[in-house]
Amino acid sequence: MDDTVTSRRNFIATGLAAAAGCANCSCGKNHTHEAQDIQPTGEKVKLLSVDGEVIEVDRAFLKPVPDLPKVSNDVERQGIAGKKFVMVIDLSRCKNVGACKEACNHAHSLHPDHNWIKIDAMQDAEESAPYWQPTTCMHCDNPPCVKVCPVDATFKRQDGIVLIDSDRCIGCRFCMAACPYSTRVFNWGDPQVPEPLASQPYSCESSTPQKIGTVGKCDFCPDMARKGELPHCVSACPNGVFFFGDMNEDSVTNGAETFRFSELVRDKAGYRLMEDLGTKPSVYYLPPVNRNFPFEPANENKAQPGLT
């Protein structure tokens, strides 16, 4: 139970050490003096205590989690033991702000013409209202991309995440042809990775630095998950569209709200794209009902909604 609570708390705090909230308590003389020197900001952060209760701590008393040492390629390919990561996208909340795309592009230093998250205008029927649909890699449990890769460059980890090892990728693009969701992009030109990132060793978990002649895609930000933090798209979205969590723990969160995954999908009629293909996606959608925002076309250049 303690492990479950700790894991959920880490996700809600988005990488901040909740234990630092003890700075206000009498945990020792040195800690007391440190707390007296800290000036509260007035900004409260909600956390889960070890007893499972929601508490509020001033952001000034939280300390960032230090960067963890890089793991080996073998460990990156194996994944995080005991986890089964899943994402839920609430279509009723999406306003096409684009913060998710901007955060993803910046974190992975993508080419300016590339997006790993696509937001399309959708419409189910002529009589229904259009809506915005973010699309990421589905991280399928039965991924066709993995089956066709001749060099084991794209692979599935034990925690459910499908990644690409650009050090192995030969640019054949078989995986792009096999993916029914069209979520992969090919680096035809120089990704224009800035220094000093360009000189760093390639990491499967961060998918950086991107390389010319290789395939890239949404990776669920496993480097963030290893630190107990949320993917960049989840934490960047101002409307709480994206929920991320652990199916084994039966918990997903957008940083401000936490739900039991099974109950959320059941009660909100969650579904997966193209389930009839047998790919078993790890991304679930909540239908665009009781919407928070009316549909507004982004600009004149946006394609008009098409029937799905």
GROMACS .gro file of N, CA and C in nm, residues 13-101:
model
  267
   13ALA      N    1   0.244   1.531  -0.767
   13ALA     CA    2   0.338   1.641  -0.739
   13ALA      C    3   0.422   1.676  -0.859
   14THR      N    4   0.410   1.597  -0.970
   14THR     CA    5   0.487   1.618  -1.093
   14THR      C    6   0.635   1.640  -1.067
   15GLY      N    7   0.688   1.544  -0.992
   15GLY     CA    8   0.832   1.544  -0.978
   15GLY      C    9   0.886   1.617  -0.859
   16LEU      N   10   0.798   1.675  -0.776
   16LEU     CA   11   0.847   1.743  -0.657
   16LEU      C   12   0.842   1.647  -0.539
   17ALA      N   13   0.940   1.655  -0.455
   17ALA     CA   14   0.950   1.561  -0.343
   17ALA      C   15   0.854   1.604  -0.235
   18ALA      N   16   0.747   1.526  -0.214
   18ALA     CA   17   0.648   1.562  -0.114
   18ALA      C   18   0.706   1.558   0.026
   19ALA      N   19   0.808   1.476   0.043
   19ALA     CA   20   0.866   1.468   0.176
   19ALA      C   21   0.925   1.599   0.222
   20ALA      N   22   0.954   1.686   0.127
   20ALA     CA   23   1.010   1.816   0.166
   20ALA      C   24   0.909   1.899   0.241
   21GLY      N   25   0.783   1.863   0.233
   21GLY     CA   26   0.681   1.937   0.307
   21GLY      C   27   0.697   1.923   0.456
   22CYS      N   28   0.777   1.829   0.498
   22CYS     CA   29   0.802   1.811   0.641
   22CYS      C   30   0.891   1.920   0.698
   23ALA      N   31   0.931   2.014   0.616
   23ALA     CA   32   1.018   2.121   0.664
   23ALA      C   33   0.952   2.203   0.773
   24ASN      N   34   0.817   2.199   0.779
   24ASN     CA   35   0.747   2.276   0.881
   24ASN      C   36   0.737   2.201   1.013
   25CYS      N   37   0.768   2.071   1.010
   25CYS     CA   38   0.753   1.994   1.132
   25CYS      C   39   0.887   1.984   1.204
   26SER      N   40   0.883   1.934   1.326
   26SER     CA   41   1.004   1.926   1.408
   26SER      C   42   1.078   1.798   1.376
   27CYS      N   43   1.137   1.794   1.254
   27CYS     CA   44   1.211   1.675   1.211
   27CYS      C   45   1.357   1.683   1.252
   28GLY      N   46   1.394   1.786   1.319
   28GLY     CA   47   1.533   1.803   1.359
   28GLY      C   48   1.566   1.949   1.364
   29LYS      N   49   1.669   1.984   1.440
   29LYS     CA   50   1.704   2.123   1.461
   29LYS      C   51   1.745   2.191   1.333
   30ASN      N   52   1.828   2.125   1.252
   30ASN     CA   53   1.875   2.187   1.129
   30ASN      C   54   1.760   2.214   1.033
   31HIS      N   55   1.667   2.119   1.024
   31HIS     CA   56   1.554   2.137   0.934
   31HIS      C   57   1.466   2.251   0.982
   32THR      N   58   1.453   2.268   1.111
   32THR     CA   59   1.371   2.377   1.165
   32THR      C   60   1.429   2.511   1.127
   33HIS      N   61   1.562   2.525   1.139
   33HIS     CA   62   1.627   2.651   1.102
   33HIS      C   63   1.610   2.678   0.953
   34GLU      N   64   1.620   2.571   0.871
   34GLU     CA   65   1.604   2.589   0.727
   34GLU      C   66   1.464   2.637   0.695
   35ALA      N   67   1.363   2.582   0.763
   35ALA     CA   68   1.226   2.622   0.737
   35ALA      C   69   1.202   2.767   0.774
   36GLN      N   70   1.268   2.813   0.882
   36GLN     CA   71   1.251   2.951   0.924
   36GLN      C   72   1.310   3.049   0.823
   37ASP      N   73   1.409   3.006   0.746
   37ASP     CA   74   1.472   3.093   0.647
   37ASP      C   75   1.395   3.099   0.516
   38ILE      N   76   1.298   3.009   0.496
   38ILE     CA   77   1.222   3.004   0.372
   38ILE      C   78   1.103   3.098   0.378
   39GLN      N   79   1.085   3.178   0.274
   39GLN     CA   80   0.972   3.270   0.267
   39GLN      C   81   0.860   3.206   0.186
   40PRO      N   82   0.744   3.183   0.247
   40PRO     CA   83   0.631   3.123   0.174
   40PRO      C   84   0.591   3.208   0.054
   41THR      N   85   0.552   3.140  -0.054
   41THR     CA   86   0.510   3.210  -0.176
   41THR      C   87   0.361   3.236  -0.179
   42GLY      N   88   0.286   3.164  -0.097
   42GLY     CA   89   0.141   3.175  -0.100
   42GLY      C   90   0.077   3.081  -0.201
   43GLU      N   91   0.159   3.018  -0.285
   43GLU     CA   92   0.108   2.923  -0.384
   43GLU      C   93   0.107   2.783  -0.324
   44LYS      N   94  -0.010   2.724  -0.317
   44LYS     CA   95  -0.026   2.593  -0.254
   44LYS      C   96  -0.022   2.481  -0.358
   45VAL      N   97   0.040   2.371  -0.320
   45VAL     CA   98   0.047   2.251  -0.405
   45VAL      C   99  -0.021   2.138  -0.330
   46LYS      N  100  -0.115   2.070  -0.397
   46LYS     CA  101  -0.185   1.958  -0.334
   46LYS      C  102  -0.104   1.829  -0.351
   47LEU      N  103  -0.087   1.758  -0.239
   47LEU     CA  104  -0.013   1.632  -0.237
   47LEU      C  105  -0.093   1.528  -0.163
   48LEU      N  106  -0.054   1.404  -0.178
   48LEU     CA  107  -0.111   1.295  -0.099
   48LEU      C  108  -0.016   1.260   0.013
   49SER      N  109  -0.066   1.258   0.135
   49SER     CA  110   0.018   1.221   0.248
   49SER      C  111   0.038   1.070   0.248
   50VAL      N  112   0.124   1.023   0.335
   50VAL     CA  113   0.149   0.878   0.344
   50VAL      C  114   0.027   0.805   0.395
   51ASP      N  115  -0.069   0.879   0.453
   51ASP     CA  116  -0.193   0.819   0.500
   51ASP      C  117  -0.303   0.823   0.396
   52GLY      N  118  -0.269   0.875   0.277
   52GLY     CA  119  -0.366   0.881   0.169
   52GLY      C  120  -0.458   1.001   0.173
   53GLU      N  121  -0.425   1.101   0.255
   53GLU     CA  122  -0.507   1.221   0.264
   53GLU      C  123  -0.447   1.332   0.179
   54VAL      N  124  -0.535   1.415   0.122
   54VAL     CA  125  -0.490   1.529   0.043
   54VAL      C  126  -0.447   1.641   0.136
   55ILE      N  127  -0.324   1.691   0.119
   55ILE     CA  128  -0.273   1.800   0.200
   55ILE      C  129  -0.224   1.911   0.108
   56GLU      N  130  -0.214   2.032   0.161
   56GLU     CA  131  -0.164   2.145   0.085
   56GLU      C  132  -0.034   2.194   0.148
   57VAL      N  133   0.068   2.213   0.063
   57VAL     CA  134   0.199   2.258   0.108
   57VAL      C  135   0.239   2.378   0.024
   58ASP      N  136   0.296   2.479   0.087
   58ASP     CA  137   0.344   2.594   0.013
   58ASP      C  138   0.458   2.551  -0.078
   59ARG      N  139   0.455   2.598  -0.203
   59ARG     CA  140   0.555   2.557  -0.301
   59ARG      C  141   0.698   2.587  -0.255
   60ALA      N  142   0.715   2.688  -0.170
   60ALA     CA  143   0.849   2.725  -0.124
   60ALA      C  144   0.914   2.614  -0.043
   61PHE      N  145   0.835   2.525   0.018
   61PHE     CA  146   0.890   2.420   0.103
   61PHE      C  147   0.917   2.291   0.026
   62LEU      N  148   0.896   2.292  -0.106
   62LEU     CA  149   0.922   2.174  -0.187
   62LEU      C  150   1.058   2.185  -0.253
   63LYS      N  151   1.125   2.074  -0.263
   63LYS     CA  152   1.257   2.072  -0.324
   63LYS      C  153   1.253   1.986  -0.449
   64PRO      N  154   1.311   2.033  -0.560
   64PRO     CA  155   1.312   1.952  -0.682
   64PRO      C  156   1.386   1.821  -0.662
   65VAL      N  157   1.334   1.719  -0.729
   65VAL     CA  158   1.403   1.590  -0.726
   65VAL      C  159   1.532   1.601  -0.807
   66PRO      N  160   1.646   1.566  -0.751
   66PRO     CA  161   1.771   1.577  -0.827
   66PRO      C  162   1.769   1.485  -0.948
   67ASP      N  163   1.842   1.524  -1.052
   67ASP     CA  164   1.850   1.442  -1.171
   67ASP      C  165   1.907   1.305  -1.137
   68LEU      N  166   1.839   1.202  -1.184
   68LEU     CA  167   1.888   1.067  -1.161
   68LEU      C  168   1.999   1.036  -1.261
   69PRO      N  169   2.092   0.951  -1.225
   69PRO     CA  170   2.198   0.917  -1.319
   69PRO      C  171   2.140   0.845  -1.440
   70LYS      N  172   2.203   0.865  -1.557
   70LYS     CA  173   2.156   0.800  -1.678
   70LYS      C  174   2.167   0.648  -1.664
   71VAL      N  175   2.070   0.581  -1.721
   71VAL     CA  176   2.071   0.435  -1.716
   71VAL      C  177   2.127   0.383  -1.847
   72SER      N  178   2.164   0.257  -1.848
   72SER     CA  179   2.224   0.197  -1.966
   72SER      C  180   2.117   0.170  -2.072
   73ASN      N  181   2.162   0.145  -2.194
   73ASN     CA  182   2.070   0.116  -2.303
   73ASN      C  183   1.990  -0.011  -2.275
   74ASP      N  184   2.053  -0.109  -2.212
   74ASP     CA  185   1.982  -0.233  -2.178
   74ASP      C  186   1.869  -0.206  -2.081
   75VAL      N  187   1.894  -0.120  -1.983
   75VAL     CA  188   1.791  -0.087  -1.884
   75VAL      C  189   1.680  -0.005  -1.949
   76GLU      N  190   1.717   0.086  -2.039
   76GLU     CA  191   1.617   0.165  -2.111
   76GLU      C  192   1.525   0.075  -2.193
   77ARG      N  193   1.582  -0.025  -2.256
   77ARG     CA  194   1.502  -0.115  -2.341
   77ARG      C  195   1.417  -0.209  -2.258
   78GLN      N  196   1.457  -0.237  -2.136
   78GLN     CA  197   1.381  -0.326  -2.050
   78GLN      C  198   1.258  -0.258  -1.993
   79GLY      N  199   1.273  -0.133  -1.948
   79GLY     CA  200   1.161  -0.060  -1.892
   79GLY      C  201   1.160  -0.062  -1.741
   80ILE      N  202   1.055  -0.003  -1.684
   80ILE     CA  203   1.042   0.010  -1.539
   80ILE      C  204   0.960  -0.107  -1.486
   81ALA      N  205   1.020  -0.185  -1.400
   81ALA     CA  206   0.956  -0.307  -1.349
   81ALA      C  207   0.827  -0.276  -1.274
   82GLY      N  208   0.727  -0.360  -1.296
   82GLY     CA  209   0.601  -0.349  -1.223
   82GLY      C  210   0.505  -0.245  -1.274
   83LYS      N  211   0.542  -0.172  -1.381
   83LYS     CA  212   0.456  -0.066  -1.433
   83LYS      C  213   0.388  -0.109  -1.564
   84LYS      N  214   0.271  -0.052  -1.588
   84LYS     CA  215   0.201  -0.066  -1.716
   84LYS      C  216   0.137   0.070  -1.745
   85PHE      N  217   0.211   0.152  -1.818
   85PHE     CA  218   0.169   0.290  -1.836
   85PHE      C  219   0.053   0.301  -1.934
   86VAL      N  220  -0.034   0.398  -1.905
   86VAL     CA  221  -0.155   0.418  -1.985
   86VAL      C  222  -0.186   0.567  -1.989
   87MET      N  223  -0.250   0.611  -2.097
   87MET     CA  224  -0.290   0.751  -2.109
   87MET      C  225  -0.439   0.758  -2.141
   88VAL      N  226  -0.505   0.859  -2.085
   88VAL     CA  227  -0.645   0.887  -2.113
   88VAL      C  228  -0.655   1.030  -2.163
   89ILE      N  229  -0.724   1.052  -2.275
   89ILE     CA  230  -0.739   1.185  -2.334
   89ILE      C  231  -0.887   1.222  -2.331
   90ASP      N  232  -0.920   1.329  -2.259
   90ASP     CA  233  -1.059   1.373  -2.245
   90ASP      C  234  -1.091   1.474  -2.355
   91LEU      N  235  -1.165   1.430  -2.457
   91LEU     CA  236  -1.195   1.515  -2.572
   91LEU      C  237  -1.289   1.630  -2.537
   92SER      N  238  -1.362   1.620  -2.428
   92SER     CA  239  -1.453   1.728  -2.390
   92SER      C  240  -1.378   1.850  -2.337
   93ARG      N  241  -1.250   1.834  -2.308
   93ARG     CA  242  -1.171   1.944  -2.251
   93ARG      C  243  -1.079   2.012  -2.351
   94CYS      N  244  -1.062   1.951  -2.468
   94CYS     CA  245  -0.962   2.002  -2.562
   94CYS      C  246  -1.014   2.125  -2.636
   95LYS      N  247  -0.933   2.231  -2.633
   95LYS     CA  248  -0.965   2.357  -2.701
   95LYS      C  249  -0.863   2.388  -2.811
   96ASN      N  250  -0.774   2.294  -2.837
   96ASN     CA  251  -0.667   2.313  -2.935
   96ASN      C  252  -0.578   2.432  -2.899
   97VAL      N  253  -0.541   2.440  -2.772
   97VAL     CA  254  -0.449   2.545  -2.729
   97VAL      C  255  -0.311   2.522  -2.788
   98GLY      N  256  -0.272   2.396  -2.801
   98GLY     CA  257  -0.143   2.363  -2.859
   98GLY      C  258  -0.027   2.359  -2.762
   99ALA      N  259  -0.054   2.379  -2.633
   99ALA     CA  260   0.054   2.378  -2.534
   99ALA      C  261   0.119   2.240  -2.525
  100CYS      N  262   0.041   2.135  -2.547
  100CYS     CA  263   0.096   1.999  -2.542
  100CYS      C  264   0.200   1.980  -2.653
  101LYS      N  265   0.168   2.026  -2.773
  101LYS     CA  266   0.262   2.012  -2.885
  101LYS      C  267   0.389   2.094  -2.861
   0.00000   0.00000   0.00000
